[in-house]
Amino acid sequence: MPVSASDPYDLAVIGAGSAGLAGAVTAAGLGLSVALLDAAPQTGGQFYRHPARAIGAARPEALHHDWAAFAALRRRLERSDVRHLPGHHVWAVTQEDGEQWAVHAVTGADGTAERSVRVRARTVLLATGAYERQLPFPGWTVPGVVGAGGAQAMLKSGLVLPGKRIVVAGSGPLLLAVASSLAVAGARVPAVIEASGYLGYARHPRALAAHPHKLVEAAVHGAALLRHRVRLCTRSAVTEVHGTERVAAVTVTRLDRDWRPVRGTGRRIDCDALAVGHGLVPQIELATALGCATRRTTDGTLALTLDALQETSVRGLWAAGETGGVGGTQLALAEGELAGLAAAARLHGHPVHEGRLRALRRRRDRMRAFAEAMAVSHAPAAGWTDWLTDDTEVCRCEEVTAGTIRAAVSGLGAHDARTVKLLTRAGMGWCQGRMCGTATACLAAGEGAAEPPAAHRPVEPPAERRPLAVPVPLSALAASPDEPAGGRPDTAPADGD
Amino acid sequence: MARTPAELAGANSGAPFEITMDGRPVPALPGQSVAAALWSAGILAWRTTRTTGRPRGAFCGIGQCYDCLATINGEPNRRACLVPARPGDAITTQEGHGHARIGV
């Protein structure tokens, strides 16, 4: 325990989801002083998102898988010395004096409290998770079209549904989980529309055989879908949403192997909401701002390059969970623990728990292999841009259409997302390209480029470098030098120490 | 089989309280976000876009997309999916960048 309030923490963990929680309690258990910062009011991240205590949910586990794992982590956190800082939106991590980090955050439910906080630490664990990858289509801005993960997030935290009859569409294994939780919570789900097939998994029999729990999970979702009479349509996509003030119906079209819509196959499904998503994108801007090395994952997104013990290419900065490539909660738990062990070993100056390290590394490597096999099976193929009309909005914030972007590419010679952004404002709005980055990069690279896109060419990542990870009020920036350092002013005393 | 998410999760909060959406009363449960309260009242849009004036509401549900911006108690550009609803909150449709009335 540091003796003075001005001492830095041994470890600052950013993100209180599966990876961050596992890292924080592991490190604290080995004697490190730990600060755990998270934007949300409570721990759990997106996977274990749950209602605020005031809602009085007697059975939060009814909307979750493996709630017991989270409940155990939460108990360990409560018994530990970890300083949990909820409602902290981290906008930058900087290095001070070479050996020390400063984590900068603004506070409040949505970061508008205009209080600037700086937490100092000797090491940092980045466990910021992921957000949803979106591919636009005509009508995707109509109210009632929501992210698939978004629908699940609102259900898990607010116990609400976007409609009564909800089509689920996009690609990736998350869709089955979303459809089954919406159906179990009382929505009618006429269909799950998956752009890929599931045959891709068959090409990775070894990865599948090594993960019986994934097969069990699939069986659980499959059974729920059968019970609720949800149809699964593979190699299909929602290519149009009908309705102006809100969703009235969607058109579902068959796709060829390259995700090109097959003409004349469109059929209409009546619904009052659409939950849509095409996988997840690692949220890594805090690390890329520091120059951390990245790698292209099998589905074309960008993830952090990590060493055998989860350290990024920048010494003293670890990462775990989706930041190293999307792989789910089990992988996040293993990686968080590994990072916690590694940070403790570094600070203690000697290796700890050799046996545990080896076991965790083996588990992590197996689960990473499975995640990458799964990702490649659902990676967007280049033909998806054929379902865009010229007046389809691509950038939701700046209302930039596909036609405007195509004109910038074919008429003005923009061949990359950055140039398109400068010429059209796509990606310059509030979300800073988080929603349109993938689509904009695809349009920039795929049209007017020297070489036509190859089938199944992975999509380009969104513009991943953002100097500020979240919006910061100027008043908070101006105030920050006068703010006291984070320190440990009101840490609870340790039990029994 | 549960008929509503609240029944499924065994929600047993205190009495719902009231917020307003453009003056219309909307019930909210303690602990719900503004966006969740609006969704449960069947309201999916509470903003119009700057350029084409189209309706928008919550999309990503986790604070990343900024589609759910609302004017809450006169303050524009609040992310309704993150801000907890409080008794008496007055939500008003945010038009454009939301600064029309304050002349910025």
Coordinates of C-alpha atoms in Angstrom, one line a residue:
Chain A
M1 CA 0.0 0.0 0.0
P2 CA 1.4 3.4 -0.9
V3 CA 1.6 5.5 2.2
S4 CA 0.9 8.9 0.6
A5 CA -2.1 10.2 -1.3
S6 CA 0.2 11.6 -3.9
D7 CA 1.8 8.2 -4.7
P8 CA 0.9 6.7 -8.0
Y9 CA -1.1 3.5 -8.2
D10 CA 0.9 0.4 -9.2
L11 CA -1.7 -0.3 -11.9
A12 CA -4.5 1.7 -13.6
V13 CA -7.0 -0.6 -15.3
I14 CA -9.2 1.1 -17.9
G15 CA -12.5 -0.8 -18.4
A16 CA -14.4 -2.8 -15.8
G17 CA -15.7 -5.6 -18.1
S18 CA -14.5 -9.2 -18.0
A19 CA -10.9 -8.4 -18.9
G20 CA -10.5 -5.4 -16.7
L21 CA -12.1 -7.0 -13.7
A22 CA -10.0 -10.1 -14.0
G23 CA -6.9 -8.0 -14.3
A24 CA -7.7 -5.7 -11.4
V25 CA -8.5 -8.4 -8.9
T26 CA -5.6 -10.5 -9.9
A27 CA -3.1 -7.7 -9.5
A28 CA -4.7 -6.5 -6.3
G29 CA -4.5 -10.1 -4.9
L30 CA -0.7 -10.0 -5.6
G31 CA -0.4 -6.8 -3.5
L32 CA -0.5 -4.1 -6.2
S33 CA -2.4 -0.9 -5.6
V34 CA -5.0 -0.7 -8.4
A35 CA -7.4 1.9 -9.7
L36 CA -10.2 0.6 -11.9
L37 CA -11.7 3.3 -14.2
D38 CA -14.9 2.8 -16.2
A39 CA -17.4 5.0 -18.0
A40 CA -20.4 3.1 -16.7
P41 CA -21.9 3.5 -13.3
Q42 CA -21.3 -0.2 -12.4
T43 CA -19.0 -3.0 -13.3
G44 CA -19.6 -5.6 -16.0
G45 CA -18.8 -4.0 -19.3
Q46 CA -21.0 -4.8 -22.2
F47 CA -21.2 -8.5 -21.8
Y48 CA -22.3 -8.3 -18.1
R49 CA -24.3 -5.1 -18.5
H50 CA -27.1 -5.2 -16.0
P51 CA -29.8 -2.9 -14.5
A52 CA -28.9 -0.3 -12.0
R53 CA -29.5 -1.4 -8.4
A54 CA -32.5 0.9 -8.2
I55 CA -34.5 -1.1 -10.7
G56 CA -34.4 -4.0 -8.2
A57 CA -33.9 -6.9 -10.7
A58 CA -34.2 -10.1 -8.6
R59 CA -33.0 -12.2 -11.5
P60 CA -30.4 -10.2 -13.6
E61 CA -29.0 -13.6 -14.6
A62 CA -32.1 -14.3 -16.6
L63 CA -30.6 -12.1 -19.4
H64 CA -27.1 -13.5 -19.2
H65 CA -24.9 -16.5 -19.8
D66 CA -22.5 -17.5 -17.1
W67 CA -23.6 -14.9 -14.6
A68 CA -21.8 -16.9 -11.9
A69 CA -18.4 -16.0 -13.3
F70 CA -19.2 -12.3 -13.1
A71 CA -20.8 -12.6 -9.6
A72 CA -17.6 -14.2 -8.4
L73 CA -15.4 -11.5 -9.9
R74 CA -17.6 -8.8 -8.4
R75 CA -17.3 -10.4 -4.9
R76 CA -13.5 -10.5 -5.3
L77 CA -13.6 -6.8 -6.3
E78 CA -15.7 -5.9 -3.3
R79 CA -13.3 -7.7 -0.9
S80 CA -10.2 -6.2 -2.5
D81 CA -8.5 -2.8 -2.1
V82 CA -9.1 -1.9 -5.7
R83 CA -10.3 1.6 -6.1
H84 CA -13.3 1.5 -8.5
L85 CA -13.8 4.8 -10.2
P86 CA -17.2 4.6 -12.1
G87 CA -18.5 7.3 -14.4
H88 CA -14.9 8.1 -15.6
H89 CA -14.7 8.6 -19.3
V90 CA -11.0 8.3 -20.2
W91 CA -10.0 10.6 -23.0
A92 CA -6.2 10.1 -23.0
V93 CA -3.4 8.2 -21.5
T94 CA 0.0 10.0 -21.4
Q95 CA 3.4 9.1 -20.2
E96 CA 5.0 11.3 -17.5
D97 CA 8.7 11.3 -16.6
G98 CA 9.3 8.2 -18.6
E99 CA 8.3 5.7 -15.9
Q100 CA 4.9 6.9 -14.9
W101 CA 1.5 7.1 -16.6
A102 CA -1.3 9.6 -16.3
V103 CA -4.8 8.6 -17.2
H104 CA -7.1 11.5 -18.0
A105 CA -10.8 11.3 -17.6
V106 CA -13.9 13.4 -17.5
T107 CA -16.7 12.4 -15.2
G108 CA -20.5 12.0 -15.1
A109 CA -23.0 9.7 -16.7
D110 CA -22.2 10.9 -20.2
G111 CA -18.9 12.7 -19.4
T112 CA -20.5 16.2 -19.2
A113 CA -19.9 16.8 -15.5
E114 CA -16.9 18.9 -16.7
R115 CA -14.7 17.6 -13.8
S116 CA -11.3 16.6 -15.1
V117 CA -9.6 13.8 -13.2
R118 CA -6.0 12.6 -13.6
V119 CA -5.0 9.2 -12.2
R120 CA -1.2 8.4 -12.0
A121 CA 0.0 4.9 -12.2
R122 CA 3.2 2.9 -12.8
T123 CA 1.6 0.6 -15.2
V124 CA -1.6 0.6 -17.2
L125 CA -4.0 -2.2 -18.4
L126 CA -6.2 -1.3 -21.3
A127 CA -9.4 -3.3 -21.3
T128 CA -11.8 -1.0 -23.2
G129 CA -13.5 -3.8 -25.2
A130 CA -15.2 -3.2 -28.5
Y131 CA -18.1 -1.5 -30.2
E132 CA -20.3 -2.8 -33.0
R133 CA -19.3 -2.8 -36.7
Q134 CA -22.0 -1.4 -38.9
L135 CA -22.5 -1.7 -42.6
P136 CA -25.0 0.8 -44.0
F137 CA -28.0 0.0 -46.2
P138 CA -31.0 2.0 -47.5
G139 CA -33.2 3.1 -44.5
W140 CA -30.7 2.2 -41.7
T141 CA -31.2 5.6 -40.2
V142 CA -35.0 5.2 -39.7
P143 CA -36.0 5.1 -36.0
G144 CA -36.5 1.5 -35.0
V145 CA -33.3 0.4 -36.7
V146 CA -30.9 -0.2 -33.8
G147 CA -27.6 -2.0 -33.3
A148 CA -27.9 -5.7 -32.5
G149 CA -25.6 -5.2 -29.6
G150 CA -27.4 -1.9 -28.9
A151 CA -30.7 -3.7 -28.6
Q152 CA -29.1 -6.2 -26.2
A153 CA -27.4 -3.4 -24.2
M154 CA -30.7 -1.6 -23.7
L155 CA -32.4 -4.8 -22.8
K156 CA -29.8 -5.8 -20.3
S157 CA -29.5 -2.4 -18.6
G158 CA -32.9 -0.8 -19.1
L159 CA -35.2 -3.9 -19.5
V160 CA -36.7 -2.4 -22.7
L161 CA -37.2 -3.5 -26.2
P162 CA -37.2 -1.3 -29.4
G163 CA -40.4 -2.9 -30.7
K164 CA -42.7 -5.9 -30.5
R165 CA -41.7 -7.6 -33.7
I166 CA -37.9 -7.4 -34.2
V167 CA -35.9 -8.7 -37.2
V168 CA -32.3 -9.5 -36.3
A169 CA -29.8 -9.1 -39.1
G170 CA -26.1 -8.7 -40.0
S171 CA -23.3 -11.3 -39.5
G172 CA -21.5 -13.0 -36.7
P173 CA -22.3 -15.2 -33.7
L174 CA -23.6 -12.3 -31.7
L175 CA -26.8 -12.3 -33.7
L176 CA -27.9 -15.7 -32.3
A177 CA -27.4 -14.5 -28.8
V178 CA -29.2 -11.2 -29.5
A179 CA -32.2 -13.0 -31.1
S180 CA -32.5 -15.5 -28.3
S181 CA -32.4 -12.8 -25.6
L182 CA -35.0 -10.6 -27.4
A183 CA -37.3 -13.6 -27.9
V184 CA -36.9 -14.8 -24.3
A185 CA -37.7 -11.2 -23.1
G186 CA -41.0 -11.3 -25.0
A187 CA -40.3 -9.9 -28.4
R188 CA -41.5 -11.7 -31.5
V189 CA -38.4 -12.4 -33.7
P190 CA -39.6 -13.4 -37.2
A191 CA -36.1 -14.1 -38.5
V192 CA -32.4 -13.9 -38.0
I193 CA -30.8 -12.8 -41.3
E194 CA -27.1 -13.8 -41.5
A195 CA -25.0 -12.7 -44.5
S196 CA -22.5 -15.5 -44.1
G197 CA -23.1 -19.2 -43.9
Y198 CA -22.1 -21.4 -41.0
L199 CA -20.2 -23.8 -43.2
G200 CA -17.0 -21.9 -42.7
Y201 CA -16.8 -23.4 -39.2
A202 CA -16.5 -26.8 -40.8
R203 CA -13.1 -25.8 -42.2
H204 CA -11.8 -25.5 -38.6
P205 CA -12.7 -28.8 -37.0
R206 CA -9.8 -28.8 -34.6
A207 CA -10.6 -25.3 -33.3
L208 CA -14.3 -26.4 -32.8
A209 CA -13.4 -29.7 -31.1
A210 CA -11.2 -27.9 -28.7
H211 CA -14.1 -25.7 -27.6
P212 CA -17.0 -27.8 -26.5
H213 CA -18.4 -24.9 -24.4
K214 CA -18.9 -22.9 -27.7
L215 CA -20.9 -25.8 -29.1
V216 CA -23.0 -25.9 -25.9
E217 CA -23.6 -22.1 -26.2
A218 CA -24.6 -22.5 -29.8
A219 CA -27.0 -25.3 -28.8
V220 CA -28.6 -23.2 -26.1
H221 CA -29.2 -20.3 -28.5
G222 CA -30.4 -22.7 -31.2
A223 CA -32.9 -24.3 -28.8
A224 CA -34.2 -20.9 -27.7
L225 CA -34.6 -19.9 -31.4
L226 CA -36.5 -23.1 -32.2
R227 CA -38.7 -22.7 -29.1
H228 CA -39.6 -19.2 -30.2
R229 CA -40.0 -20.2 -33.9
V230 CA -37.2 -17.9 -35.1
R231 CA -36.1 -18.7 -38.6
L232 CA -32.4 -18.5 -39.5
C233 CA -31.8 -17.3 -43.1
T234 CA -28.1 -17.5 -44.0
R235 CA -26.5 -15.9 -47.1
S236 CA -29.1 -13.1 -46.9
A237 CA -29.1 -9.4 -45.9
V238 CA -31.6 -6.7 -45.1
T239 CA -31.2 -4.5 -48.2
E240 CA -33.9 -1.9 -47.4
V241 CA -35.9 -0.6 -44.5
H242 CA -39.5 0.6 -45.2
G243 CA -41.0 3.4 -43.2
T244 CA -40.1 7.1 -42.6
E245 CA -41.0 8.0 -39.1
R246 CA -40.3 4.4 -37.9
V247 CA -39.7 0.9 -39.2
A248 CA -42.7 -0.7 -40.9
A249 CA -41.0 -3.6 -42.7
V250 CA -37.7 -4.7 -44.2
T251 CA -36.7 -6.3 -47.5
V252 CA -34.5 -9.3 -47.2
T253 CA -32.4 -10.3 -50.3
R254 CA -30.4 -13.4 -51.0
L255 CA -26.6 -12.8 -51.3
D256 CA -24.0 -14.6 -53.5
R257 CA -20.8 -15.8 -51.9
D258 CA -19.3 -12.4 -52.3
W259 CA -22.3 -10.8 -50.5
R260 CA -23.7 -9.3 -53.7
P261 CA -27.5 -9.1 -53.6
V262 CA -29.1 -11.7 -56.0
R263 CA -31.6 -9.9 -58.2
G264 CA -35.3 -10.7 -57.9
T265 CA -34.9 -12.6 -54.5
G266 CA -36.1 -9.7 -52.3
R267 CA -39.0 -10.4 -49.9
R268 CA -40.7 -8.3 -47.4
I269 CA -40.9 -9.0 -43.7
D270 CA -43.3 -6.9 -41.6
C271 CA -41.7 -5.7 -38.3
D272 CA -41.5 -2.6 -36.1
A273 CA -37.8 -2.8 -35.4
L274 CA -34.6 -4.1 -36.8
A275 CA -31.5 -5.0 -34.7
V276 CA -28.5 -5.1 -37.0
G277 CA -24.7 -5.5 -36.6
H278 CA -21.7 -7.1 -38.5
G279 CA -19.4 -8.1 -35.7
L280 CA -17.3 -6.0 -33.4
V281 CA -14.4 -3.5 -33.7
P282 CA -11.7 -3.4 -31.0
Q283 CA -11.7 -0.1 -29.2
I284 CA -8.0 0.8 -29.2
E285 CA -7.7 4.6 -29.6
L286 CA -6.0 5.2 -26.2
A287 CA -3.3 2.8 -27.3
T288 CA -2.9 3.9 -30.9
A289 CA -2.5 7.5 -29.7
L290 CA 0.5 6.3 -27.8
G291 CA 1.9 4.6 -30.9
C292 CA 1.2 1.0 -29.9
A293 CA 1.7 -1.5 -32.8
T294 CA -1.4 -3.0 -34.3
R295 CA -2.3 -6.0 -36.4
R296 CA -5.0 -6.8 -38.9
T297 CA -7.3 -9.6 -37.6
T298 CA -8.8 -12.3 -39.8
D299 CA -12.0 -10.2 -40.4
G300 CA -10.1 -7.1 -41.3
T301 CA -10.4 -5.1 -38.2
L302 CA -7.4 -3.6 -36.4
A303 CA -6.3 -5.0 -33.0
L304 CA -3.3 -4.3 -30.7
T305 CA -0.2 -6.4 -31.2
L306 CA 0.5 -8.1 -27.9
D307 CA 3.3 -10.2 -26.6
A308 CA 3.0 -13.6 -24.8
L309 CA 2.1 -11.8 -21.6
Q310 CA -0.4 -9.3 -23.0
E311 CA 2.0 -6.3 -23.1
T312 CA 1.6 -3.9 -26.0
S313 CA 4.6 -2.7 -28.0
V314 CA 4.9 0.2 -25.5
R315 CA 6.5 -1.0 -22.2
G316 CA 4.4 -0.8 -19.2
L317 CA 1.1 -0.7 -21.1
W318 CA -0.8 -4.0 -21.2
A319 CA -4.0 -4.8 -23.0
A320 CA -6.6 -7.6 -22.6
G321 CA -9.9 -8.8 -24.0
E322 CA -11.3 -7.4 -27.3
T323 CA -8.6 -4.8 -27.6
G324 CA -6.3 -7.6 -28.7
G325 CA -8.9 -9.0 -31.2
V326 CA -12.5 -9.8 -30.6
G327 CA -12.8 -13.2 -28.8
G328 CA -15.5 -13.1 -26.2
T329 CA -15.7 -13.1 -22.4
Q330 CA -13.9 -16.4 -21.6
L331 CA -10.9 -15.2 -23.5
A332 CA -11.1 -11.8 -21.9
L333 CA -11.1 -13.4 -18.4
A334 CA -8.0 -15.4 -19.2
E335 CA -6.2 -12.4 -20.8
G336 CA -7.1 -10.1 -18.0
E337 CA -5.7 -12.5 -15.4
L338 CA -2.5 -13.0 -17.5
A339 CA -2.0 -9.2 -17.7
G340 CA -2.5 -8.8 -14.0
L341 CA 0.1 -11.5 -13.3
A342 CA 2.5 -10.0 -15.8
A343 CA 2.2 -6.4 -14.4
A344 CA 2.7 -7.8 -10.8
A345 CA 5.8 -9.7 -12.0
R346 CA 7.2 -6.6 -13.6
L347 CA 6.6 -4.4 -10.5
H348 CA 7.8 -7.1 -8.1
G349 CA 10.9 -7.6 -10.2
H350 CA 10.6 -11.3 -10.4
P351 CA 8.3 -13.8 -12.1
V352 CA 5.2 -15.0 -10.2
H353 CA 3.0 -18.0 -10.6
E354 CA 4.9 -19.8 -13.4
G355 CA 2.5 -22.7 -13.5
R356 CA -0.6 -20.5 -13.6
L357 CA 1.0 -18.3 -16.3
R358 CA 1.6 -21.4 -18.5
A359 CA -1.9 -22.7 -18.1
L360 CA -3.4 -19.3 -18.9
R361 CA -1.3 -18.9 -22.0
R362 CA -2.3 -22.3 -23.3
R363 CA -6.0 -21.5 -22.8
R364 CA -5.6 -18.0 -24.3
D365 CA -3.9 -19.4 -27.4
R366 CA -6.5 -22.0 -28.0
M367 CA -9.4 -19.5 -27.6
R368 CA -7.6 -17.0 -29.8
A369 CA -7.4 -19.6 -32.6
F370 CA -11.1 -20.4 -32.3
A371 CA -12.0 -16.7 -32.3
E372 CA -10.0 -16.0 -35.4
A373 CA -11.6 -19.0 -37.2
M374 CA -15.0 -17.7 -36.3
A375 CA -14.1 -14.2 -37.4
V376 CA -13.0 -15.2 -40.8
S377 CA -16.2 -17.2 -41.3
H378 CA -18.3 -14.0 -40.8
A379 CA -15.9 -11.4 -42.4
P380 CA -17.8 -8.9 -44.7
A381 CA -17.1 -9.8 -48.3
A382 CA -16.6 -6.9 -50.8
G383 CA -19.9 -7.2 -52.6
W384 CA -21.9 -5.7 -49.8
T385 CA -21.4 -2.2 -51.2
D386 CA -23.8 -3.3 -54.0
W387 CA -26.7 -2.9 -51.7
L388 CA -26.0 0.8 -51.2
T389 CA -28.0 3.3 -53.4
D390 CA -26.5 6.7 -54.1
D391 CA -28.8 8.3 -51.6
T392 CA -28.1 5.8 -48.8
E393 CA -26.6 7.7 -45.8
V394 CA -23.2 6.2 -44.9
C395 CA -22.1 8.7 -42.2
R396 CA -25.0 9.1 -39.8
C397 CA -23.6 12.1 -38.0
E398 CA -22.8 14.3 -41.0
E399 CA -25.5 12.8 -43.2
V400 CA -23.0 12.0 -46.0
T401 CA -24.5 9.7 -48.7
A402 CA -22.8 6.9 -50.6
G403 CA -23.2 9.0 -53.8
T404 CA -21.2 11.8 -52.3
I405 CA -18.5 9.4 -51.2
R406 CA -18.5 7.7 -54.6
A407 CA -18.2 11.1 -56.3
A408 CA -15.2 11.9 -54.1
V409 CA -13.6 8.6 -55.1
S410 CA -14.4 8.5 -58.9
G411 CA -14.4 12.3 -59.5
L412 CA -11.9 13.7 -57.1
G413 CA -9.5 10.7 -56.9
A414 CA -9.8 10.0 -53.2
H415 CA -8.5 6.4 -52.6
D416 CA -8.4 6.2 -48.9
A417 CA -10.8 6.9 -46.0
R418 CA -8.8 9.9 -44.8
T419 CA -9.0 11.8 -48.1
V420 CA -12.7 10.9 -48.4
K421 CA -13.2 12.3 -44.9
L422 CA -11.5 15.6 -45.8
L423 CA -13.5 16.0 -49.0
T424 CA -16.9 14.9 -47.8
R425 CA -16.9 15.2 -43.9
A426 CA -17.7 11.4 -43.6
G427 CA -16.4 10.5 -40.2
M428 CA -16.0 14.0 -38.9
G429 CA -19.1 14.2 -36.8
W430 CA -19.8 13.3 -33.1
C431 CA -18.9 9.6 -33.4
Q432 CA -15.6 10.3 -35.2
G433 CA -16.2 7.5 -37.7
R434 CA -17.0 4.8 -35.3
M435 CA -20.2 4.0 -37.1
C436 CA -19.2 4.8 -40.7
G437 CA -15.4 4.1 -40.7
T438 CA -15.6 0.6 -42.1
A439 CA -18.0 1.5 -44.8
T440 CA -16.2 4.7 -45.8
A441 CA -12.9 2.8 -46.1
C442 CA -14.5 0.1 -48.2
L443 CA -16.0 2.6 -50.6
A444 CA -12.7 4.5 -50.8
A445 CA -10.7 1.4 -51.5
G446 CA -13.2 -0.5 -53.6
E447 CA -14.3 2.0 -56.2
G448 CA -11.9 3.7 -58.6
A449 CA -9.0 1.8 -57.0
A450 CA -6.3 0.5 -59.3
E451 CA -7.2 -3.1 -58.6
P452 CA -10.8 -4.3 -58.3
P453 CA -11.4 -5.7 -54.8
A454 CA -10.8 -9.5 -54.5
A455 CA -13.7 -11.6 -53.3
H456 CA -13.6 -11.8 -49.5
R457 CA -11.0 -9.1 -49.3
P458 CA -11.2 -8.0 -45.7
V459 CA -12.8 -4.6 -45.0
E460 CA -10.6 -1.7 -44.1
P461 CA -10.6 -0.7 -40.5
P462 CA -12.1 2.6 -39.4
A463 CA -9.9 5.6 -38.8
E464 CA -8.5 4.3 -35.5
R465 CA -6.4 7.2 -34.5
R466 CA -8.2 9.8 -32.6
P467 CA -6.3 12.3 -30.4
L468 CA -9.1 12.4 -27.9
A469 CA -10.9 9.1 -27.2
V470 CA -14.1 10.8 -26.0
P471 CA -15.4 14.4 -26.4
V472 CA -13.9 16.7 -23.7
P473 CA -15.5 20.0 -22.8
L474 CA -13.0 22.8 -23.3
S475 CA -13.6 23.9 -19.7
A476 CA -12.4 20.5 -18.5
L477 CA -9.3 20.7 -20.6
A478 CA -8.6 24.2 -19.4
A479 CA -9.1 23.1 -15.8
S480 CA -6.9 20.0 -15.9
P481 CA -3.5 21.4 -14.8
D482 CA -5.1 22.8 -11.6
E483 CA -6.7 19.5 -10.7
P484 CA -5.0 17.5 -8.0
A485 CA -3.4 14.3 -9.2
G486 CA -5.6 11.2 -8.8
G487 CA -3.6 9.7 -6.0
R488 CA -5.3 7.6 -3.4
P489 CA -7.1 10.1 -1.2
D490 CA -10.1 8.0 -0.1
T491 CA -9.1 4.4 -0.6
A492 CA -10.8 2.1 1.8
P493 CA -8.5 0.6 4.4
A494 CA -7.4 -2.9 3.6
D495 CA -9.0 -5.8 5.5
G496 CA -6.7 -7.5 7.9
D497 CA -3.5 -5.9 6.6
Chain B
M1 CA -42.7 -17.6 -20.3
A2 CA -42.1 -13.9 -19.3
R3 CA -44.1 -11.4 -21.3
T4 CA -41.9 -8.4 -20.6
P5 CA -38.2 -7.9 -19.9
A6 CA -39.0 -6.5 -16.4
E7 CA -41.0 -9.6 -15.5
L8 CA -38.2 -11.8 -16.9
A9 CA -35.6 -10.1 -14.7
G10 CA -37.9 -9.9 -11.7
A11 CA -37.7 -6.1 -11.5
N12 CA -39.2 -4.9 -8.3
S13 CA -38.2 -1.2 -8.3
G14 CA -40.0 1.5 -6.4
A15 CA -42.9 3.2 -8.0
P16 CA -42.3 4.5 -11.5
F17 CA -41.9 8.3 -11.7
E18 CA -42.7 10.7 -14.4
I19 CA -40.6 12.5 -16.9
T20 CA -41.9 14.4 -19.9
M21 CA -41.1 14.2 -23.6
D22 CA -42.1 17.5 -25.3
G23 CA -44.6 18.0 -22.5
R24 CA -46.1 14.6 -22.7
P25 CA -45.8 12.5 -19.5
V26 CA -43.7 9.4 -19.8
P27 CA -43.2 6.9 -16.9
A28 CA -39.7 5.8 -16.0
L29 CA -38.3 3.2 -13.6
P30 CA -35.7 4.2 -11.0
G31 CA -32.3 3.3 -12.6
Q32 CA -33.5 3.5 -16.2
S33 CA -31.7 5.7 -18.7
V34 CA -33.7 8.5 -20.4
A35 CA -33.5 6.4 -23.7
A36 CA -34.8 3.3 -21.9
A37 CA -37.7 5.2 -20.5
L38 CA -38.6 6.6 -23.9
W39 CA -38.3 3.2 -25.6
S40 CA -40.6 1.6 -23.0
A41 CA -43.2 4.3 -23.9
G42 CA -42.8 3.4 -27.6
I43 CA -40.9 6.6 -28.4
L44 CA -38.0 5.8 -30.8
A45 CA -37.0 9.3 -31.9
W46 CA -36.2 12.5 -30.0
R47 CA -33.9 14.4 -32.3
T48 CA -34.0 15.8 -35.8
T49 CA -30.8 15.9 -37.9
R50 CA -29.0 19.2 -38.8
T51 CA -29.1 18.9 -42.6
T52 CA -32.3 17.0 -43.5
G53 CA -34.3 17.3 -40.4
R54 CA -34.8 13.5 -40.1
P55 CA -35.8 11.8 -36.9
R56 CA -33.3 9.9 -34.8
G57 CA -33.1 8.1 -31.5
A58 CA -30.9 5.5 -29.8
F59 CA -28.8 3.3 -32.1
C60 CA -25.7 1.8 -30.5
G61 CA -27.1 1.9 -26.9
I62 CA -23.6 2.1 -25.4
G63 CA -22.6 5.8 -25.9
Q64 CA -20.6 5.4 -29.1
C65 CA -22.8 6.6 -31.9
Y66 CA -24.3 9.9 -30.5
D67 CA -27.5 9.3 -32.4
C68 CA -29.5 9.5 -29.1
L69 CA -28.6 13.2 -28.4
A70 CA -31.4 14.9 -26.6
T71 CA -32.1 18.2 -24.9
I72 CA -32.6 17.4 -21.2
N73 CA -33.8 20.1 -18.9
G74 CA -32.8 22.7 -21.5
E75 CA -29.3 21.3 -22.0
P76 CA -28.7 20.0 -25.6
N77 CA -26.4 17.2 -26.7
R78 CA -26.9 14.8 -23.8
R79 CA -26.5 11.2 -24.6
A80 CA -29.9 9.8 -23.6
C81 CA -28.7 6.2 -23.5
L82 CA -26.2 7.1 -20.8
V83 CA -28.0 9.7 -18.7
P84 CA -30.2 8.3 -15.9
A85 CA -33.8 9.5 -15.9
R86 CA -34.7 11.6 -12.8
P87 CA -38.1 12.5 -11.6
G88 CA -39.5 15.6 -13.4
D89 CA -36.8 15.6 -16.2
A90 CA -38.1 17.5 -19.2
I91 CA -36.9 16.0 -22.4
T92 CA -37.4 18.0 -25.5
T93 CA -36.8 17.1 -29.2
Q94 CA -33.3 18.3 -30.1
E95 CA -33.4 20.1 -33.4
G96 CA -30.1 20.2 -35.4
H97 CA -27.1 20.9 -33.1
G98 CA -29.5 21.9 -30.4
H99 CA -28.1 25.4 -29.8
A100 CA -30.8 27.4 -31.7
R101 CA -32.5 28.7 -28.6
I102 CA -29.3 29.8 -26.9
G103 CA -27.9 31.6 -30.0
V104 CA -24.6 29.8 -30.2

